[in-house]
Structure formats: C-alpha cells, structure tokens
Coordinates of C-alpha atoms in Angstrom, one line a residue:
M4 CA -17.8 26.0 -77.2
E5 CA -21.3 25.3 -76.0
G6 CA -21.1 28.3 -73.7
M7 CA -20.1 30.5 -76.5
G8 CA -23.0 29.3 -78.7
D9 CA -25.4 30.0 -75.9
A10 CA -24.1 33.5 -75.5
V11 CA -24.6 34.2 -79.3
A12 CA -28.1 32.9 -79.2
N13 CA -28.8 35.1 -76.2
M14 CA -27.5 38.2 -78.1
D15 CA -29.7 37.4 -81.1
A16 CA -32.8 37.1 -78.9
L17 CA -31.9 40.4 -77.3
G18 CA -31.6 42.2 -80.7
L19 CA -35.0 40.8 -81.7
M20 CA -36.5 42.0 -78.5
I21 CA -35.1 45.5 -79.1
L22 CA -36.5 45.6 -82.7
G23 CA -39.9 44.4 -81.4
A24 CA -39.9 47.1 -78.8
G25 CA -39.1 49.8 -81.5
A26 CA -41.9 48.5 -83.8
A27 CA -44.3 48.6 -80.8
V28 CA -43.3 52.3 -80.2
V29 CA -43.8 53.2 -83.9
L30 CA -47.2 51.5 -83.9
L31 CA -48.1 53.3 -80.7
F32 CA -47.3 56.6 -82.3
V33 CA -49.2 55.7 -85.4
L34 CA -52.3 55.0 -83.3
L35 CA -51.8 58.2 -81.5
F36 CA -51.6 60.1 -84.7
L37 CA -54.7 58.5 -86.1
S38 CA -56.5 59.3 -82.9
M39 CA -55.4 63.0 -83.1
R40 CA -56.0 63.7 -86.8
N41 CA -59.4 65.1 -86.2
S42 CA -58.1 67.5 -83.5
G43 CA -56.7 70.8 -84.1
Q44 CA -53.3 69.9 -82.7
A45 CA -52.4 67.2 -85.2
V46 CA -50.0 69.5 -87.0
R47 CA -48.1 70.4 -83.9
A48 CA -47.9 66.8 -82.7
I49 CA -46.6 65.3 -86.0
A50 CA -43.2 67.2 -85.8
P51 CA -42.1 65.8 -82.3
L52 CA -43.4 62.4 -83.3
T53 CA -41.4 62.4 -86.4
Q54 CA -38.3 63.4 -84.5
Q55 CA -38.8 60.6 -82.0
M56 CA -39.4 58.1 -84.8
T57 CA -36.2 59.2 -86.4
A58 CA -34.3 58.9 -83.1
I59 CA -35.8 55.4 -82.6
G60 CA -34.7 54.4 -86.0
Q61 CA -31.2 55.6 -85.3
V62 CA -31.1 53.7 -82.0
A63 CA -32.3 50.6 -83.8
Q64 CA -29.6 51.1 -86.4
Q65 CA -27.0 51.4 -83.6
L66 CA -28.3 48.3 -81.9
S67 CA -28.0 46.4 -85.2
S68 CA -24.4 47.6 -85.6
G69 CA -23.6 46.7 -82.0
Q70 CA -25.2 43.3 -82.5
E71 CA -23.0 42.6 -85.5
A72 CA -19.9 43.7 -83.5
L73 CA -20.9 41.6 -80.6
R74 CA -21.4 38.6 -82.9
G75 CA -17.9 39.1 -84.2
N76 CA -16.4 39.4 -80.7
L77 CA -18.3 36.3 -79.6
Q78 CA -16.9 34.4 -82.5
T79 CA -13.4 35.6 -81.5
V80 CA -14.0 34.5 -77.9
S81 CA -15.3 31.2 -79.1
D82 CA -12.2 30.6 -81.1
T83 CA -9.9 31.7 -78.3
Q84 CA -11.8 29.4 -75.8
A85 CA -11.5 26.5 -78.2
N86 CA -7.7 27.0 -78.5
A87 CA -7.5 27.3 -74.6
Q88 CA -9.5 24.1 -74.2
L89 CA -7.2 22.3 -76.6
Q90 CA -4.2 23.6 -74.7
I91 CA -5.7 22.5 -71.4
L92 CA -6.5 19.0 -72.8
R93 CA -2.9 18.7 -73.9
T94 CA -1.6 19.9 -70.5
M95 CA -3.9 17.4 -68.7
E96 CA -2.8 14.6 -70.9
T97 CA 0.9 15.4 -70.1
R98 CA 0.2 15.6 -66.4
L99 CA -1.9 12.4 -66.4
G100 CA 1.1 10.7 -68.0
D101 CA 3.4 12.1 -65.3
V102 CA 0.9 11.0 -62.6
Q103 CA 0.6 7.6 -64.1
Q104 CA 4.4 7.3 -64.2
R105 CA 4.8 8.4 -60.6
M106 CA 2.0 6.0 -59.5
N107 CA 3.8 3.1 -61.3
D108 CA 7.0 4.1 -59.5
R109 CA 5.2 4.2 -56.2
L110 CA 3.5 0.9 -56.8
A111 CA 6.9 -0.6 -57.6
D112 CA 8.4 0.8 -54.4
N113 CA 5.4 -0.4 -52.4
A114 CA 5.7 -3.9 -53.9
M115 CA 9.4 -3.9 -52.9
K116 CA 8.6 -2.7 -49.4
Q117 CA 5.9 -5.3 -49.0
A118 CA 8.3 -8.0 -50.2
R119 CA 10.9 -6.8 -47.6
A120 CA 8.2 -6.6 -44.9
I121 CA 6.9 -10.1 -45.7
S122 CA 10.5 -11.4 -45.6
E123 CA 11.1 -9.7 -42.2
M124 CA 7.8 -11.0 -40.9
Q125 CA 8.7 -14.5 -42.0
E126 CA 12.0 -14.1 -40.1
R127 CA 10.3 -12.8 -37.0
M128 CA 7.7 -15.6 -37.2
S129 CA 10.5 -18.1 -37.6
E130 CA 12.3 -16.7 -34.5
S131 CA 9.1 -16.5 -32.6
L132 CA 8.3 -20.2 -33.4
H133 CA 11.8 -21.1 -32.4
G134 CA 11.4 -19.2 -29.1
N135 CA 8.0 -20.7 -28.5
A136 CA 9.5 -24.2 -29.1
K137 CA 12.3 -23.4 -26.6
R138 CA 9.9 -22.0 -24.0
T139 CA 7.6 -25.0 -24.6
A140 CA 10.6 -27.3 -23.9
T141 CA 11.5 -25.3 -20.8
S142 CA 7.8 -25.4 -19.6
L143 CA 7.8 -29.2 -20.2
T144 CA 11.0 -29.5 -18.2
Q145 CA 9.5 -27.4 -15.3
L146 CA 6.3 -29.4 -15.5
Q147 CA 8.3 -32.6 -15.1
E148 CA 10.1 -31.1 -12.2
R149 CA 6.8 -30.1 -10.6
L150 CA 5.4 -33.5 -11.2
A151 CA 8.4 -34.9 -9.4
V152 CA 7.7 -32.5 -6.5
I153 CA 4.0 -33.6 -6.5
D154 CA 5.1 -37.2 -6.4
K155 CA 7.4 -36.4 -3.5
A156 CA 4.5 -34.5 -1.8
Q157 CA 2.3 -37.6 -2.4
D158 CA 4.9 -39.7 -0.6
N159 CA 4.9 -37.2 2.2
I160 CA 1.1 -37.4 2.4
T161 CA 1.2 -41.1 2.5
K162 CA 3.8 -40.9 5.3
L163 CA 1.6 -38.3 7.1
S164 CA -1.4 -40.6 6.8
G165 CA 0.7 -43.3 8.5
D166 CA 1.7 -40.8 11.2
V167 CA -2.0 -39.9 11.7
L168 CA -2.8 -43.6 12.1
S169 CA 0.1 -43.8 14.6
L170 CA -1.3 -40.8 16.4
Q171 CA -4.7 -42.6 16.6
D172 CA -2.9 -45.6 18.0
I173 CA -1.2 -43.4 20.6
L174 CA -4.5 -41.8 21.6
S175 CA -6.2 -45.1 21.8
N176 CA -3.8 -46.2 24.5
K177 CA -4.4 -44.8 27.9
Q178 CA -0.8 -44.5 28.9
T179 CA 0.4 -43.0 25.7
R180 CA -2.5 -40.6 25.6
G181 CA -1.5 -39.4 29.1
A182 CA 2.1 -38.9 27.9
F183 CA 0.8 -37.0 24.9
G184 CA -1.2 -34.7 27.2
E185 CA 1.8 -34.2 29.5
I186 CA 4.0 -33.3 26.6
Q187 CA 1.5 -30.7 25.4
L188 CA 1.1 -29.3 28.9
N189 CA 4.8 -29.2 29.4
D190 CA 5.2 -27.2 26.2
I191 CA 2.5 -24.7 27.2
V192 CA 3.8 -24.2 30.7
S193 CA 7.4 -23.9 29.7
K194 CA 6.5 -21.1 27.3
A195 CA 4.3 -19.2 29.7
L196 CA 6.2 -19.3 33.0
P197 CA 9.8 -18.9 34.2
T198 CA 11.6 -22.2 35.0
D199 CA 11.6 -21.7 38.8
A200 CA 7.8 -21.2 38.9
Y201 CA 6.7 -24.8 38.1
A202 CA 7.6 -28.4 38.6
F203 CA 6.6 -31.5 36.6
Q204 CA 5.8 -34.9 38.2
H205 CA 5.9 -33.3 41.7
T206 CA 5.2 -35.7 44.6
L207 CA 2.8 -34.3 47.2
S208 CA 2.7 -35.1 51.0
N209 CA 0.0 -37.7 50.4
G210 CA 2.2 -39.7 48.0
K211 CA 0.3 -38.6 44.9
R212 CA 2.3 -37.4 41.9
A213 CA 1.0 -34.3 40.2
D214 CA 1.6 -33.9 36.4
C215 CA 2.5 -30.2 37.0
L216 CA 2.7 -28.0 40.1
I217 CA 2.6 -24.2 39.7
R218 CA 4.4 -22.5 42.6
L219 CA 2.1 -19.6 43.3
P220 CA 2.5 -17.4 46.4
N221 CA 0.1 -17.5 49.3
P222 CA -2.7 -16.8 48.7
P223 CA -3.7 -18.9 46.8
G224 CA -0.7 -21.1 47.1
P225 CA 0.7 -23.8 44.8
I226 CA -1.9 -25.2 42.3
V227 CA -1.9 -28.6 40.6
I228 CA -2.6 -29.2 36.9
D229 CA -3.7 -32.7 35.9
S230 CA -3.4 -33.7 32.2
K231 CA -5.3 -37.0 32.2
F232 CA -8.7 -37.3 30.7
P233 CA -11.1 -40.3 30.0
L234 CA -11.1 -40.2 26.2
E235 CA -12.7 -43.6 25.6
P236 CA -16.3 -42.5 26.5
Y237 CA -15.9 -39.4 24.3
E238 CA -14.7 -41.6 21.3
A239 CA -17.7 -43.9 21.9
L240 CA -20.0 -40.8 21.8
R241 CA -18.5 -39.6 18.6
N242 CA -18.8 -43.1 17.0
A243 CA -22.4 -43.7 18.2
E244 CA -24.9 -44.0 15.3
S245 CA -28.3 -44.6 16.9
Q246 CA -30.0 -42.6 19.6
D247 CA -29.7 -45.4 22.1
E248 CA -25.9 -45.7 21.5
K249 CA -25.6 -41.9 21.9
A250 CA -27.6 -41.9 25.1
L251 CA -25.5 -44.7 26.6
A252 CA -22.2 -43.1 25.6
S253 CA -23.4 -39.8 27.1
R254 CA -24.2 -41.5 30.4
L255 CA -20.8 -43.2 30.4
L256 CA -18.9 -40.0 29.6
K257 CA -20.8 -38.1 32.2
G258 CA -20.0 -40.7 34.9
A259 CA -16.4 -40.9 33.9
L260 CA -16.1 -37.1 34.0
R261 CA -17.6 -36.9 37.5
K262 CA -15.4 -39.6 38.8
H263 CA -12.2 -38.0 37.4
I264 CA -13.2 -34.6 38.7
R265 CA -13.7 -36.1 42.2
D266 CA -10.4 -37.9 42.0
V267 CA -8.6 -34.7 41.1
S268 CA -10.3 -32.8 43.9
E269 CA -9.4 -35.5 46.5
K270 CA -5.8 -36.1 45.3
Y271 CA -4.5 -32.6 44.4
I272 CA -6.3 -30.2 46.8
L273 CA -4.6 -30.5 50.1
D274 CA -5.3 -28.0 52.9
G275 CA -2.2 -26.1 53.9
E276 CA -0.1 -27.5 51.1
T277 CA -1.8 -26.6 47.8
A278 CA -4.3 -24.0 46.7
D279 CA -8.0 -24.6 47.3
G280 CA -8.5 -25.5 43.6
A281 CA -6.9 -27.5 40.8
L282 CA -6.9 -27.5 37.0
L283 CA -8.0 -30.3 34.7
F284 CA -6.1 -29.9 31.3
L285 CA -7.8 -31.2 28.1
P286 CA -5.4 -31.5 25.2
S287 CA -8.2 -30.9 22.7
E288 CA -10.3 -27.8 22.0
A289 CA -13.1 -30.1 20.5
V290 CA -13.5 -32.0 23.7
Y291 CA -13.5 -28.8 25.7
A292 CA -16.3 -27.3 23.4
E293 CA -18.3 -30.6 23.6
L294 CA -18.2 -30.5 27.4
H295 CA -19.4 -26.9 27.7
A296 CA -22.0 -27.4 25.0
N297 CA -23.6 -30.7 26.1
F298 CA -22.3 -31.4 29.6
S299 CA -22.6 -28.0 31.3
D300 CA -23.9 -29.6 34.5
V301 CA -20.7 -31.6 34.9
V302 CA -18.7 -28.4 34.4
R303 CA -20.7 -26.7 37.1
E304 CA -20.1 -29.7 39.4
G305 CA -16.4 -29.2 38.7
F306 CA -16.7 -25.6 39.7
A307 CA -18.4 -26.7 43.0
L308 CA -15.5 -29.1 43.7
K309 CA -13.0 -26.3 42.7
V310 CA -11.7 -28.2 39.7
W311 CA -11.5 -26.0 36.7
I312 CA -11.4 -27.5 33.2
V313 CA -9.1 -25.8 30.8
S314 CA -8.2 -26.3 27.1
P315 CA -4.8 -25.4 25.5
T316 CA -6.1 -21.9 24.7
T317 CA -7.7 -21.2 28.1
C318 CA -4.8 -22.8 29.9
M319 CA -2.4 -20.4 28.2
A320 CA -4.6 -17.4 29.3
T321 CA -4.7 -18.8 32.9
L322 CA -0.9 -19.2 32.9
N323 CA -0.5 -15.6 31.7
T324 CA -2.6 -14.5 34.7
M325 CA -0.5 -16.6 37.0
R326 CA 2.7 -15.1 35.6
A327 CA 1.3 -11.6 36.5
I328 CA 0.6 -12.9 40.0
L329 CA 4.1 -14.2 40.3
K330 CA 5.6 -11.0 39.1
D331 CA 3.5 -9.0 41.6
A332 CA 4.5 -11.3 44.5
R333 CA 8.1 -11.0 43.6
M334 CA 7.8 -7.2 43.5
R335 CA 6.3 -7.3 47.0
E336 CA 9.1 -9.5 48.2
Q337 CA 11.6 -7.1 46.9
A338 CA 9.8 -4.0 48.2
G339 CA 11.7 -4.1 51.5
A340 CA 15.0 -4.4 49.9
I341 CA 14.1 -1.6 47.4
R342 CA 13.1 0.7 50.3
K343 CA 16.4 -0.1 52.1
E344 CA 18.4 0.7 49.0
L345 CA 16.4 3.9 48.5
G346 CA 17.3 4.9 52.0
L347 CA 21.0 4.3 51.4
L348 CA 20.7 6.1 48.1
H349 CA 19.2 9.1 49.9
K350 CA 22.1 9.2 52.4
D351 CA 24.5 8.9 49.6
V352 CA 22.9 11.9 47.9
E353 CA 23.0 14.0 51.1
R354 CA 26.7 13.1 51.6
L355 CA 27.3 14.1 48.0
G356 CA 25.6 17.4 48.6
D357 CA 27.8 18.1 51.6
R358 CA 30.9 17.3 49.7
V359 CA 29.8 19.5 46.8
V360 CA 29.4 22.4 49.3
N361 CA 32.9 21.7 50.8
L362 CA 34.3 21.5 47.3
D363 CA 32.7 24.8 46.4
R364 CA 34.1 26.4 49.6
H365 CA 37.6 25.1 48.7
F366 CA 37.2 26.5 45.2
G367 CA 36.3 29.9 46.6
Q368 CA 39.4 29.9 48.9
A369 CA 41.6 28.7 46.0
Q370 CA 40.2 31.5 43.8
K371 CA 40.9 34.1 46.6
D372 CA 44.5 32.7 47.0
L373 CA 45.0 32.9 43.2
S374 CA 43.8 36.5 43.2
D375 CA 46.3 37.4 46.0
I376 CA 49.1 35.6 44.2
K377 CA 48.3 37.6 41.1
I378 CA 48.4 40.9 43.0
S379 CA 51.8 40.0 44.5
A380 CA 53.1 39.0 41.1
D381 CA 52.1 42.3 39.6
K382 CA 53.8 44.2 42.4
A383 CA 57.0 42.1 42.1
G384 CA 57.0 42.8 38.4
R385 CA 56.7 46.5 38.9
R386 CA 59.5 46.5 41.4
A387 CA 61.8 44.5 39.1
Q388 CA 61.1 47.0 36.3
R389 CA 62.0 49.9 38.6
L390 CA 65.2 48.2 39.6
D391 CA 66.1 47.7 36.0
N392 CA 65.5 51.4 35.3
F393 CA 67.5 52.6 38.4
D394 CA 64.5 54.6 39.5
F395 CA 65.6 54.8 43.2
E396 CA 63.7 57.9 44.0
E397 CA 60.4 56.4 43.1
L398 CA 61.5 53.2 44.8
S399 CA 62.3 55.1 48.0
A400 CA 59.0 56.9 48.0
D401 CA 57.1 53.6 47.6
S402 CA 59.2 51.9 50.3
V403 CA 58.4 54.2 53.1
G404 CA 58.3 52.2 56.4
Q405 CA 60.6 49.4 55.0
V406 CA 64.2 49.0 56.3
V407 CA 65.6 47.8 52.9
A408 CA 64.1 48.6 49.5
L409 CA 64.7 45.1 48.3
E410 CA 63.3 43.4 51.4
P411 CA 60.3 41.1 50.4
S412 CA 56.9 42.6 50.7
A413 CA 54.6 41.4 53.5
E414 CA 51.8 40.9 51.0

C-alpha cells in the first residue's frame, strides 16, 4: 500500500511539472510577442504562435486526462495489491501453522530418540562398568600372581646371594680356587679341541703334574697350561685404602707373580719333552686387565721366560689357533696316504678306460654280427616265401652253383 501511495504522489508531481512547463512556454511566447510588436513581422508571427499555444493547450488537456486515468489505474492496482497482501498473509499464517505442527512433531520424535539414546547409553555404561569391574578383578588376580613370582624371585636372589658368598669362600681357599680354575680351563679346552688333542693332570718326566697338556706336533711340541694363580695379593690390592697399603700390596703381588712365573717356567718347560713355552691361565678377565694395565713389566718378564699369561677370552683364541695347527699337522700326516690312494685311483681309472675300449670293441663286433644275422634272416624269409608260392624257376635261377635248392646258404 505504501508503494502504491508513493506512485500516486509521483504521478501528481509529474503532472504539475508538465503544467509548469506549458505555462513557461506560454510566458515565453508572450514575451516574444511583446518584443516583436514594434517590428513589421508581428502580424506574421502571431498566427504560428497562436497555433502552438493551441497545440500546447491540447497537450496539457491530454496530460490532465491521462493523469486522471493513471490515478484510477493506480487506485485499482492499490486495491489489487491490498487483496494480494491479505491473501499472502493468510497463506503465510497457514504455512506457519503447518511448520509449527511439524516442528512440534519433530521435537516429540527427537525427545523420544534422546530418551532411547540415553537408555541405551545407560545400558552400555552399565555393561562397561561391569566389564571394567571384571577386568579390574582379573588385573588384581594377575597382580597377585606377579607378586607371588616377585616373592619367589626374591627368594632366588637371597639364595643367589648365599651362592655368591659361597663362591667368595671358595675363592678365598687356595685349593678350592685352584679347582675352580681347573674346572673353567677344562670347560674351555674341551669346547675348543678334540678329545685326543689334550690331557688333564698329565705327569711329566720330572714328576710334576700339569693341569693341562696340549698335544701339539713338533714343532713346537706339547705345551702345558697352568691354572693356578696367587689371588691373595690381588685381593689385598683391591681392598687397600691408603697409599701405603696399595704400595705394599703392589709389591707383594709383583713378587708373587714373578715367583709363580719362574715356577711355571722351571716345572713345565722341559727340553725335548714339551714346547719351549707354557701358558699361565687366569680365570678372571679383571685380573688379566689389571696385570696388563699396572704390571706390564711382570708381563714382559713372563715373555722373556716364555710364559704367556692368558685370560678365558685369549685362551679360547689361542686354543683355536692350536686347533688349526693340529688340523694342518694331521693333513700333512695323511698326505702320503692321500698320494698313495690317488696313485691307486689313477690306475683304476686307466684300467677302467681299457675295459671301456674293450667293451666298445665287443659292442662293435656284436653289432656286426647282428647285422649279418638280419641279412640271413631276410634271405631265409624270401626263400620260404618262394617255396610257399612254388616259384621254382626263380628259385633255380637264384640257386645257381648250389647242389640242392633247399641246401642251407653259406651266409
């Protein structure tokens, strides 16, 4: 409605503007007429001006009639628009009612779905809580079992601590410590060498008993491994606290090492019976590292006396080298037998070649005999066929030089 009122106001303003323009034109012509009344052409100018003023008046009349018609049309459009707006309002109210009803239905459905979802969630939460309770009970049971295992492991640790104390007691005794070193040496040697390549507690010609004798070929010959070691001075050096105690323990350890190395050199290196060297086995890598780190002069003295100090690791490497030497020596021992067998094998191969040649010759002769037999069989077959057909003329012609036609052929 407001749009229609604005359109009517605009049309009224347009009519006023048209009337104002017509009045302005009339005024202009009047002024022109007044300005031309003194001229000689006033009479001729009045007629066209009068006609134009008449035409302008007609146009103004037509514009007034059109304005009235336009005002009526605008009123009709305004009424029609008002009716259309009323219809639209009614339609919108109806649709709003439908939308509101659908929204109420959807809200009701959503409320029911939410209620079902909440119920299902409560059930799942109940099941989850039940499962968590069950898993918690299972975890507690497993925890109790693990605690029992830990208690058992604690008992084993306590037992192991007792075993360690027993090991310390064993190592503190000289005889048991020697037996411990012999057992470790026995384990290493038995894993590295074949059983016929070594002997434990072997008695030498001088009456001394060696902890282990490795039977190496000459050179270098059998070599002795001693597993005894003066551990008391080393323990005193480890337990020393002051510098004076460390110096005293170092002197004692150095003296004990030198004496033991000389004893090994005098007891187990025998000219013509053993190799010109011996091995001193230390059952501890720590003691071996300590000697090479702080008592290298004693190690060099052992080299001079041909007594080589070895740890479990270096002893295994040395035994692997000895195993290679034993293998090479045994290969050299078997070289003569291998050459003899190779000669016999060569003769057997030559004899086999001769027999193959003879067999090939026999096969050739047999093949020739088979060919002759085949020729004779063909001839005998042809003769039998002729006899069967009573072809005596042909038989006589083929039997020239034979006394009887049925006499066996010389071929």
